[in-house]
Short mmCIF file of C-alpha atoms in Angstrom, two decimals:
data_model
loop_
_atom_site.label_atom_id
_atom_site.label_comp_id
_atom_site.label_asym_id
_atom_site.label_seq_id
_atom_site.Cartn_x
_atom_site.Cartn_y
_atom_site.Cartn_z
CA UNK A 1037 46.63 3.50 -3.89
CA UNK A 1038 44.96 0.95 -0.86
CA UNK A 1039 47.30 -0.55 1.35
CA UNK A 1040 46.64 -4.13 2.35
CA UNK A 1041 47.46 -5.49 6.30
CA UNK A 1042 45.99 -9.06 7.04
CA UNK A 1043 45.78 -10.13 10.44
CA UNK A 1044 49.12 -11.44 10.60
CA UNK A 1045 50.70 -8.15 9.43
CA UNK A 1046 48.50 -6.10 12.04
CA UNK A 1047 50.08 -8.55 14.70
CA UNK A 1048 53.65 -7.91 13.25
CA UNK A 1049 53.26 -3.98 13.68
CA UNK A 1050 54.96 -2.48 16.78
CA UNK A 1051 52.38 -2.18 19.67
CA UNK A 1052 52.07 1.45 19.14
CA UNK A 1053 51.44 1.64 15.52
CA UNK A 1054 48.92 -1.12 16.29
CA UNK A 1055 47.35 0.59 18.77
CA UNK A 1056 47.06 3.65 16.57
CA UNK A 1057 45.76 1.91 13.33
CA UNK A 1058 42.99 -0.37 15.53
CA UNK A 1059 41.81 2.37 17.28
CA UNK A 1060 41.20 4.35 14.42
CA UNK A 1061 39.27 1.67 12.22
CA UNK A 1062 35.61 2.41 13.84
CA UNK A 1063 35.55 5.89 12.66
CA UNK A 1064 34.62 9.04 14.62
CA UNK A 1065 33.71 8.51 17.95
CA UNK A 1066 31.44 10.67 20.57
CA UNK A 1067 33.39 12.17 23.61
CA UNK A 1068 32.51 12.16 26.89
CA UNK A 1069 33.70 13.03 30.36
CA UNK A 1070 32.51 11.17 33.06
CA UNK A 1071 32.39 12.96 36.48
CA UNK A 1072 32.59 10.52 39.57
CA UNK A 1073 33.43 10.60 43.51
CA UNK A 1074 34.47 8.31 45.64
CA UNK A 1075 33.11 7.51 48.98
CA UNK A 1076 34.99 10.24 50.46
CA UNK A 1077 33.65 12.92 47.84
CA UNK A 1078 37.10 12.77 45.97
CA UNK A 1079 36.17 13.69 42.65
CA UNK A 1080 37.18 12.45 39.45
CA UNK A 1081 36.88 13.11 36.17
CA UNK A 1082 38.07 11.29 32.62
CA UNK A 1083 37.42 11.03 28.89
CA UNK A 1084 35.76 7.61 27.21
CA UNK A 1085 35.18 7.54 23.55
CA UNK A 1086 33.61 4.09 24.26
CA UNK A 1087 29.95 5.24 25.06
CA UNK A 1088 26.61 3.67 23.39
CA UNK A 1089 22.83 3.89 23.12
CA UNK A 1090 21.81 0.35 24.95
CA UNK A 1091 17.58 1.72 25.05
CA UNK A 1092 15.32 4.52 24.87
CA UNK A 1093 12.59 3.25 27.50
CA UNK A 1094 13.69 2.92 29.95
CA UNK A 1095 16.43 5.25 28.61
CA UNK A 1096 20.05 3.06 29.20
CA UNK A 1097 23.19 3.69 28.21
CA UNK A 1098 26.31 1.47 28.09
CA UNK A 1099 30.08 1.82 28.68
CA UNK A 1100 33.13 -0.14 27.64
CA UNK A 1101 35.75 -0.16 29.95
CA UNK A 1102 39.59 -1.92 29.37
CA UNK A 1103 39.97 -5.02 31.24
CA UNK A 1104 39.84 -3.42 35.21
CA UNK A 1105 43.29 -5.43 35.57
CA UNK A 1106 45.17 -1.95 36.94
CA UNK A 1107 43.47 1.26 38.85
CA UNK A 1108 40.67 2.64 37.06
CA UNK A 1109 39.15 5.45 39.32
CA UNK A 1110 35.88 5.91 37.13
CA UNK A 1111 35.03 2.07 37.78
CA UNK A 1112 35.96 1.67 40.99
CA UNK A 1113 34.20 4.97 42.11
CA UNK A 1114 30.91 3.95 40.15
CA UNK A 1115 30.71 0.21 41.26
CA UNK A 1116 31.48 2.32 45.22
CA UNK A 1117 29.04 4.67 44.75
CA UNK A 1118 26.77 3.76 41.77
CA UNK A 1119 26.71 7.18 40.48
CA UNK A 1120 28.26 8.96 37.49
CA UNK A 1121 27.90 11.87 35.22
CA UNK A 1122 28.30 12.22 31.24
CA UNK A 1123 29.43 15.45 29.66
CA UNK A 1124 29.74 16.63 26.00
CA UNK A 1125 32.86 18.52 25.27
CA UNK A 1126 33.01 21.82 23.57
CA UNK A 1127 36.17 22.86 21.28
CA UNK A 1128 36.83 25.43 24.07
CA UNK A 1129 37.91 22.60 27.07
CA UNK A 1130 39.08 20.13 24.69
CA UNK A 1131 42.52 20.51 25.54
CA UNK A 1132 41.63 20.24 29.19
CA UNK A 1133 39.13 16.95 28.41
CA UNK A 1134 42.42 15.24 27.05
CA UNK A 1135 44.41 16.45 30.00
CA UNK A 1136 42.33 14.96 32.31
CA UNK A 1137 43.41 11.49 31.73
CA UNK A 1138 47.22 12.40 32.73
CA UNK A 1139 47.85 10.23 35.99
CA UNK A 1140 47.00 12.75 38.56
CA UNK A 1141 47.33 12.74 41.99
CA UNK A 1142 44.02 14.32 43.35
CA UNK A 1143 41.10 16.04 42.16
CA UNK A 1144 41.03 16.20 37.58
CA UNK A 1145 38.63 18.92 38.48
CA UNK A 1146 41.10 21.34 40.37
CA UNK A 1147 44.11 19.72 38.50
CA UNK A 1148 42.86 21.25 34.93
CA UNK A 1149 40.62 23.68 35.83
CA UNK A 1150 37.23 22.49 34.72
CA UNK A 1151 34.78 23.52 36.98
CA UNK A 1152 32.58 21.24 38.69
CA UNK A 1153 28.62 21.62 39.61
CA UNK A 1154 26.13 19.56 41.50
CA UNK A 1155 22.38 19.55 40.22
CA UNK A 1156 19.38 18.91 41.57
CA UNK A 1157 21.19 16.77 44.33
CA UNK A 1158 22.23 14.28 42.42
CA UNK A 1159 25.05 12.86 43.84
CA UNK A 1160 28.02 13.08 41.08
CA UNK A 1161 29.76 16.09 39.91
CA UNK A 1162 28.59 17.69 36.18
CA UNK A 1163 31.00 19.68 34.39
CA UNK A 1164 29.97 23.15 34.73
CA UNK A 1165 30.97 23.92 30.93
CA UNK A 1166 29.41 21.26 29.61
CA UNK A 1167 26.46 22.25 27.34
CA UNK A 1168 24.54 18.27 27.44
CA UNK A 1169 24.92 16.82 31.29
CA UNK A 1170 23.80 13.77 31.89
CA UNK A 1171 22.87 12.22 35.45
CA UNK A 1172 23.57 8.21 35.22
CA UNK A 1173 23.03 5.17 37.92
CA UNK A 1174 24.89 1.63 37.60
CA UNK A 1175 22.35 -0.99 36.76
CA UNK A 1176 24.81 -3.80 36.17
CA UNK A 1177 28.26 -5.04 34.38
CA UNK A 1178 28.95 -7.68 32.46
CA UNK A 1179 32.26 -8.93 31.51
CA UNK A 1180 33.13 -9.80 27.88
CA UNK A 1181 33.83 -13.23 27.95
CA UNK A 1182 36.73 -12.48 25.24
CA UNK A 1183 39.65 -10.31 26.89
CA UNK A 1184 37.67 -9.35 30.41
CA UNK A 1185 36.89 -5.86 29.04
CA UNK A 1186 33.91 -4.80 31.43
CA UNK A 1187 30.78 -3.47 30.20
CA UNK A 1188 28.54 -1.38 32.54
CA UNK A 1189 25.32 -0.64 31.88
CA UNK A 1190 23.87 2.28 33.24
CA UNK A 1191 20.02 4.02 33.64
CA UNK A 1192 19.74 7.62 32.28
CA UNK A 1193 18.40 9.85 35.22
CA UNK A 1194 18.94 13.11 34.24
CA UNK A 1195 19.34 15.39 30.95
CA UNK A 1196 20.45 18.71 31.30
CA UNK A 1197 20.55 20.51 27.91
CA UNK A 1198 21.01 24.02 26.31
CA UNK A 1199 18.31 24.47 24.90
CA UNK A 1200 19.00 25.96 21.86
CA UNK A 1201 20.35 22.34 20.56
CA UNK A 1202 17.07 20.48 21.72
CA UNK A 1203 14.42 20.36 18.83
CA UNK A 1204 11.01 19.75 18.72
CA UNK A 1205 11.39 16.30 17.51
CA UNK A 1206 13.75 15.45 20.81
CA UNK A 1207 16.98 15.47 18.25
CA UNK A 1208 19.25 17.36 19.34
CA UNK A 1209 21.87 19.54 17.19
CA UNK A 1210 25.02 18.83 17.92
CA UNK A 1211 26.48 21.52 15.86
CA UNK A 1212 24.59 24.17 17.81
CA UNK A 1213 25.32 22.33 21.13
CA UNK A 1214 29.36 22.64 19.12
CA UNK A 1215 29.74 18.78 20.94
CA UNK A 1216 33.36 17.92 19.62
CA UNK A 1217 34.01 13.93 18.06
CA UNK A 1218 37.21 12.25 18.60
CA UNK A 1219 39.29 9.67 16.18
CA UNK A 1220 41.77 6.65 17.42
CA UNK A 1221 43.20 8.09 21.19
CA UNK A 1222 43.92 11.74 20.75
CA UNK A 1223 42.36 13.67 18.00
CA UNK A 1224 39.84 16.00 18.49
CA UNK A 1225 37.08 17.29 15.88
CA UNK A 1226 34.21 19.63 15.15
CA UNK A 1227 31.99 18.14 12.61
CA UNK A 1228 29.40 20.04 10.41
CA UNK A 1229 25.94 18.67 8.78
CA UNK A 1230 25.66 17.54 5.60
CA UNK A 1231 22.31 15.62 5.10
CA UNK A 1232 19.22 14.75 7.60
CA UNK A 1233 17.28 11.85 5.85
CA UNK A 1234 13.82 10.86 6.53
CA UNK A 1235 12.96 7.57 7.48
CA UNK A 1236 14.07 5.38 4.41
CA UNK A 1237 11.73 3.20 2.24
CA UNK A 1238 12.44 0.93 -0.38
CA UNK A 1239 12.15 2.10 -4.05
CA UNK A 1240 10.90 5.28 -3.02
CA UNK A 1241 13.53 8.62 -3.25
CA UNK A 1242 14.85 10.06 0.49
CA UNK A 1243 13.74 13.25 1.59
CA UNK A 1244 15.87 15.27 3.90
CA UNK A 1245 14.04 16.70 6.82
CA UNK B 482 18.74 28.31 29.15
CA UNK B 483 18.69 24.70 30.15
CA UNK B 484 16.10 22.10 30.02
CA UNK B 485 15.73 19.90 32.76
CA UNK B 486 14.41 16.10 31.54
CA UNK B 487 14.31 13.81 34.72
CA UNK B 488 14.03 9.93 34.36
CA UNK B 489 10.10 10.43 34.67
CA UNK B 490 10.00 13.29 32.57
CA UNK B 491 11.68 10.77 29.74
CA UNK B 492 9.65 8.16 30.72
CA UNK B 493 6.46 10.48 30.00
CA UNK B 494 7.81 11.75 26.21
CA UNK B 495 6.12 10.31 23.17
CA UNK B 496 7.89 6.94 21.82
CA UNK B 497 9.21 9.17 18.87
CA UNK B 498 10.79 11.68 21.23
CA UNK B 499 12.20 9.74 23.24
CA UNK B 500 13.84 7.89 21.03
CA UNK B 501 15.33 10.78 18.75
CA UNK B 502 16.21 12.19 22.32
CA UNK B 503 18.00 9.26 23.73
CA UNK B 504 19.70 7.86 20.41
CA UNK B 505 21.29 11.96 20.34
CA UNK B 506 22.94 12.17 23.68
CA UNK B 507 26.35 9.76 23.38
CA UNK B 508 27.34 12.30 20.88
CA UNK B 509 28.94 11.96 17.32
CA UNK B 510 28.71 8.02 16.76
CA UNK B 511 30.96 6.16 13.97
CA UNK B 512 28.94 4.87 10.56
CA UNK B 513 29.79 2.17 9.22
CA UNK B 514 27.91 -0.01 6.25
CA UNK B 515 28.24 -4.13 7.47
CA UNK B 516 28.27 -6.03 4.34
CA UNK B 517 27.58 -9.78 4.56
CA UNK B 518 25.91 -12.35 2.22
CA UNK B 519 23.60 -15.76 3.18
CA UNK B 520 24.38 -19.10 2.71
CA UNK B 521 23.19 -18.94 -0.74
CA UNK B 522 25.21 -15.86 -1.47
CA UNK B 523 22.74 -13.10 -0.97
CA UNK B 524 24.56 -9.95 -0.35
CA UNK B 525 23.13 -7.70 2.31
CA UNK B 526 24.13 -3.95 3.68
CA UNK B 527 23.39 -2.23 6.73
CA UNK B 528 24.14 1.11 8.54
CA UNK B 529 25.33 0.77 11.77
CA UNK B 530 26.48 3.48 14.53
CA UNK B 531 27.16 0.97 17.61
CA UNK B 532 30.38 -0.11 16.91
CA UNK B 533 33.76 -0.35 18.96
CA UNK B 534 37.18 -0.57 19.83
CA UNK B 535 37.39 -4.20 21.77
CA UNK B 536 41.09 -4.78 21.88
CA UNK B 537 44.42 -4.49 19.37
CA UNK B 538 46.41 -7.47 20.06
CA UNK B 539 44.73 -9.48 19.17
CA UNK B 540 42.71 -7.33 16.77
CA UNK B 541 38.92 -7.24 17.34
CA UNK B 542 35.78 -5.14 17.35
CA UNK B 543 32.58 -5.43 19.22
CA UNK B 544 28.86 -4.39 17.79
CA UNK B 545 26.07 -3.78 19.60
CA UNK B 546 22.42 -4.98 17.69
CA UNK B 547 19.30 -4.08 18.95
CA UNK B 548 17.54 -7.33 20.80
CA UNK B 549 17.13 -10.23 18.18
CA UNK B 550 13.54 -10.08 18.31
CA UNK B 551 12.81 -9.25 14.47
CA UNK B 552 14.09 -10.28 11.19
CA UNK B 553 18.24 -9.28 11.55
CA UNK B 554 19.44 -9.84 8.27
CA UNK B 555 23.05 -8.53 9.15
CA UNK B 556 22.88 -10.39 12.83
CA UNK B 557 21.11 -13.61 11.09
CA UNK B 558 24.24 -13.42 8.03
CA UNK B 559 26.94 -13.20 10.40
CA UNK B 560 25.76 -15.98 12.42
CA UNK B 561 25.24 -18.28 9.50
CA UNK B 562 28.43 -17.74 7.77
CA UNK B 563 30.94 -16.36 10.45
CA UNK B 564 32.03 -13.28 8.14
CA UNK B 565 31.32 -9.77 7.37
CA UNK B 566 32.85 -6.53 6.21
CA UNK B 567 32.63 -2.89 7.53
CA UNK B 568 33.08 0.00 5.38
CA UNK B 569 33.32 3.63 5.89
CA UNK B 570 30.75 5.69 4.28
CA UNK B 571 31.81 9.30 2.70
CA UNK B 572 29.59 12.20 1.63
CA UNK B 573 29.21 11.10 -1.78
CA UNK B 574 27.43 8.28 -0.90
CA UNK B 575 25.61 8.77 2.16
CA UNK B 576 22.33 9.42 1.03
CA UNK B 577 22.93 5.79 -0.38
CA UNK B 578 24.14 4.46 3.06
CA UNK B 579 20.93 5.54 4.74
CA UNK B 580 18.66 4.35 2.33
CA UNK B 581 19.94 0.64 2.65
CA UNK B 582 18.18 1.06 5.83
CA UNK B 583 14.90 0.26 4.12
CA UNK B 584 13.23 -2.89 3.84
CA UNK B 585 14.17 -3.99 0.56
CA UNK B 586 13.55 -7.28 -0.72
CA UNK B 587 16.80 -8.64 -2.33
CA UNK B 588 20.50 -7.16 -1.99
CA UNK B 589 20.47 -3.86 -1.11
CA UNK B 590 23.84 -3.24 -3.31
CA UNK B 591 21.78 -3.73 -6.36
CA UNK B 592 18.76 -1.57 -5.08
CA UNK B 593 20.50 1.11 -3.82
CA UNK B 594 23.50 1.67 -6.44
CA UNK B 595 26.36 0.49 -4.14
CA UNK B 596 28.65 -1.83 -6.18
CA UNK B 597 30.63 -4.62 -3.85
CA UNK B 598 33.62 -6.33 -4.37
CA UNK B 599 35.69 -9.26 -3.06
CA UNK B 600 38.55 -9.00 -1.89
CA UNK B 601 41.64 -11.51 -1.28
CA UNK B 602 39.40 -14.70 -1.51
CA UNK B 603 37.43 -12.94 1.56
CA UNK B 604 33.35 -14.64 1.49
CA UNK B 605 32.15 -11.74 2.30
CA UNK B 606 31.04 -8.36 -0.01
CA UNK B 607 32.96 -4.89 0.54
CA UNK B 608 31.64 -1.65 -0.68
CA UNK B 609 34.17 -0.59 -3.55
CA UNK B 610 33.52 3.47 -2.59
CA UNK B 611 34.65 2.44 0.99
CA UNK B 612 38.18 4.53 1.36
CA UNK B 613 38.37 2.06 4.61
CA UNK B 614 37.28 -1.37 4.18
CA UNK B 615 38.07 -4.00 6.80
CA UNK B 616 37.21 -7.49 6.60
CA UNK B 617 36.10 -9.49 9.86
CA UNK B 618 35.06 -12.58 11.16
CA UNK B 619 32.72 -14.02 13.90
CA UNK B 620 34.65 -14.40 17.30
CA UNK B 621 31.35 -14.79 19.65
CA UNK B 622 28.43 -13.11 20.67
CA UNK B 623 26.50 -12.75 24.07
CA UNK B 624 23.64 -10.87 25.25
CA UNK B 625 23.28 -8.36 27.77
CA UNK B 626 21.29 -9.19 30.72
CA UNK B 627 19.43 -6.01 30.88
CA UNK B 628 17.46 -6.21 27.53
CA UNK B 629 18.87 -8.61 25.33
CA UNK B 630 20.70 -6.60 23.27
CA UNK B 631 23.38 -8.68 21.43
CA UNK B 632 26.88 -7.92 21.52
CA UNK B 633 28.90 -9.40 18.64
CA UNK B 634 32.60 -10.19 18.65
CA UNK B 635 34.82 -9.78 15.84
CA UNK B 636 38.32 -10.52 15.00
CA UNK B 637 40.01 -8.30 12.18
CA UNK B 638 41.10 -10.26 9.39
CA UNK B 639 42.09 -7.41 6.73
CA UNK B 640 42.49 -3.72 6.37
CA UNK B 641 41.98 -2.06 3.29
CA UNK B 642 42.91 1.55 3.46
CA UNK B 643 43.37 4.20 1.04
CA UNK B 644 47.11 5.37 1.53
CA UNK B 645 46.55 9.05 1.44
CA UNK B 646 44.56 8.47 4.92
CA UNK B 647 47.13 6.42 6.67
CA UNK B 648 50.13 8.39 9.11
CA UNK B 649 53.63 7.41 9.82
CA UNK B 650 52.30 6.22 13.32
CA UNK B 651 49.78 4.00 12.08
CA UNK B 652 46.75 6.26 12.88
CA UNK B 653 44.22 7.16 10.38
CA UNK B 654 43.58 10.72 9.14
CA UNK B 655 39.61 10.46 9.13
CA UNK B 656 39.43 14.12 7.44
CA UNK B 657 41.55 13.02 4.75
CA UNK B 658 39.85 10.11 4.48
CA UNK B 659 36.48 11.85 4.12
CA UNK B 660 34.73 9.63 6.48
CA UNK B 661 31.12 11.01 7.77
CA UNK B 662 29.96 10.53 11.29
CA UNK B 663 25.97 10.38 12.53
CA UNK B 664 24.00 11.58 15.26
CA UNK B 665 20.39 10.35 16.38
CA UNK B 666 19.27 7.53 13.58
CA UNK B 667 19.14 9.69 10.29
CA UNK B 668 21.72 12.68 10.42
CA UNK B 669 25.13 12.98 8.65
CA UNK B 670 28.18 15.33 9.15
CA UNK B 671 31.54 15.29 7.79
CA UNK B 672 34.45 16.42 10.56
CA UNK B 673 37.07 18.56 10.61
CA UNK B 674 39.85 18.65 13.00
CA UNK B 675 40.85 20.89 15.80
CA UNK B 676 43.86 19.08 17.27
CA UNK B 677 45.89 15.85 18.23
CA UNK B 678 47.08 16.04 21.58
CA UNK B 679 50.69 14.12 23.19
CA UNK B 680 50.01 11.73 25.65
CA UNK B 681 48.73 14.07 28.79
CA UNK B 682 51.34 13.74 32.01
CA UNK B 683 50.56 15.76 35.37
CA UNK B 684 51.58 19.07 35.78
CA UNK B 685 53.04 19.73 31.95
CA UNK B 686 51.48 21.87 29.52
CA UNK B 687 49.93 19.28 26.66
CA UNK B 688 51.84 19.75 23.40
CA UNK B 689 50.08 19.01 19.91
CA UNK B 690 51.47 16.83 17.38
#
């Protein structure tokens, strides 16, 4: 059985079954926690689902972010200080990843207990846990001309990875790095390979590599 | 162990490296196929990982395409008609999915096995397999500054959606549904869950639901 909603019976929908369904639609979604400080070294941390690949050279990566119409602490502290981190989440600190976006007074570091680390001087806290860290500066935003959400682009300036997920191709295995994928606003997953394809030509079978 | 890839050290990989590395690290990324047909009513279907949550009331979705410096049959469709579909892609047909990712000459429905159907008068093709279909049309589209990657805008028009997958509260179950996510440009992985979290307050254990 499919069940049918056309645009004016998504609008009819209470806000938060609306908000559940349209957040759902894109599929699975990668997790990340961003690690941030402000100018006083007040860190921060938070989860976004909303993270992209914008270029591999020079290596960019982009970031939606809900119209910046109330206090958003991971904006405001990267457009103060230009610096932020990205960190995979493993099944083990996934409840503490979706804590961290409670309304906290202070530090989301000390408030949940995630452990934060500072590499190679790079001025933004990693998540010690975190088994892909990635070092990030702000290179610009952009607002979408539709509903002000902000999109800020940023310039990849470090990778720190486990090894044992990075192959000799530069793909990396997620299962081995155990990186967990989220659906709509609060459901966490593990996922598990089924296929790798080779590149795909016409009228000739695909070869899993 | 950890390996250590500064923005130099990226800079320095091979083209193919860098790009497997860079297009792995958001994590887990959705997959969707875009259907959409020319003016003369040639069908077309494409994989696509880059797209997102833009807003719920009203409904709309946001795609990222890679600068519009080649032949874009999906980008080049939308534009010329306004309309396109997005359909979730399960294991029993993503070998399918990623090999409408070749160059084909002609609709890649007929070449690759993937029947379409209309649906409620909507110009545009849906993949019948699709347990998640959603119709959409052209809102706007804009280009980021940095490397003129184009961001399209679309409003959700319809939601097909097997019942089976679809909660009291609106959200989707995605493991029920049997949709696959990707990592990098050519892997696949089906997802299993680990929890749903309550919304997170300070200083109160989370509760599942």
């Amino acid at each position: 059985m499919t069940r049918h909603f056309d645009h004016e019976q998504i609008l009819n929908e209470d806000s938060f079954y609306r908000r559940n369904l349209i957040n759902c639609l894109s599929g699975y979604k990668s997790l990340n926690l961003i690690g941030t400080q402000n100018a006083d070294g007040l860190t921060n941390l938070a989860p976004f689902s909303q993270i992209f690949h914008v270029g591999a050279n020079p290596p960019m990566v982009g970031i939606l972010f809900r119209p910046h119409t109330v206090k958003r602490d991971t904006l405001e502290n990267i457009l103060e200080t230009q610096f932020f981190t990205l960190n995979h989440v493993t099944p083990d600190f996934c409840r503490q990843a979706h804590w961290t976006s409670a309304r906290w007074e202070g530090s989301e570091f000390e408030k949940t207990g995630l452990a934060s680390v500072y590499l190679n001087e790079f001025p933004a806290p990693f998540v010690e846990q975190s088994p892909l860290k990635i070092g990030c500066q702000l290179v610009e935003t952009q607002k979408l001309k539709v509903n002000q959400t902000v999109l800020l682009i940023g310039s990849i300036e470090h990778i720190f990875v486990e090894e044992k997920g990075l192959r000799e191709d530069g793909s990396l295995d997620l299962n081995i790095l155990d990186s967990v994928t989220v659906s709509g606003l609060d459901e966490y997953h593990k996922a598990e390979k089924i296929a790798r394809f080779a590149y795909a030509k016409p009228n000739q079978d695909l070869t899993e590599i």
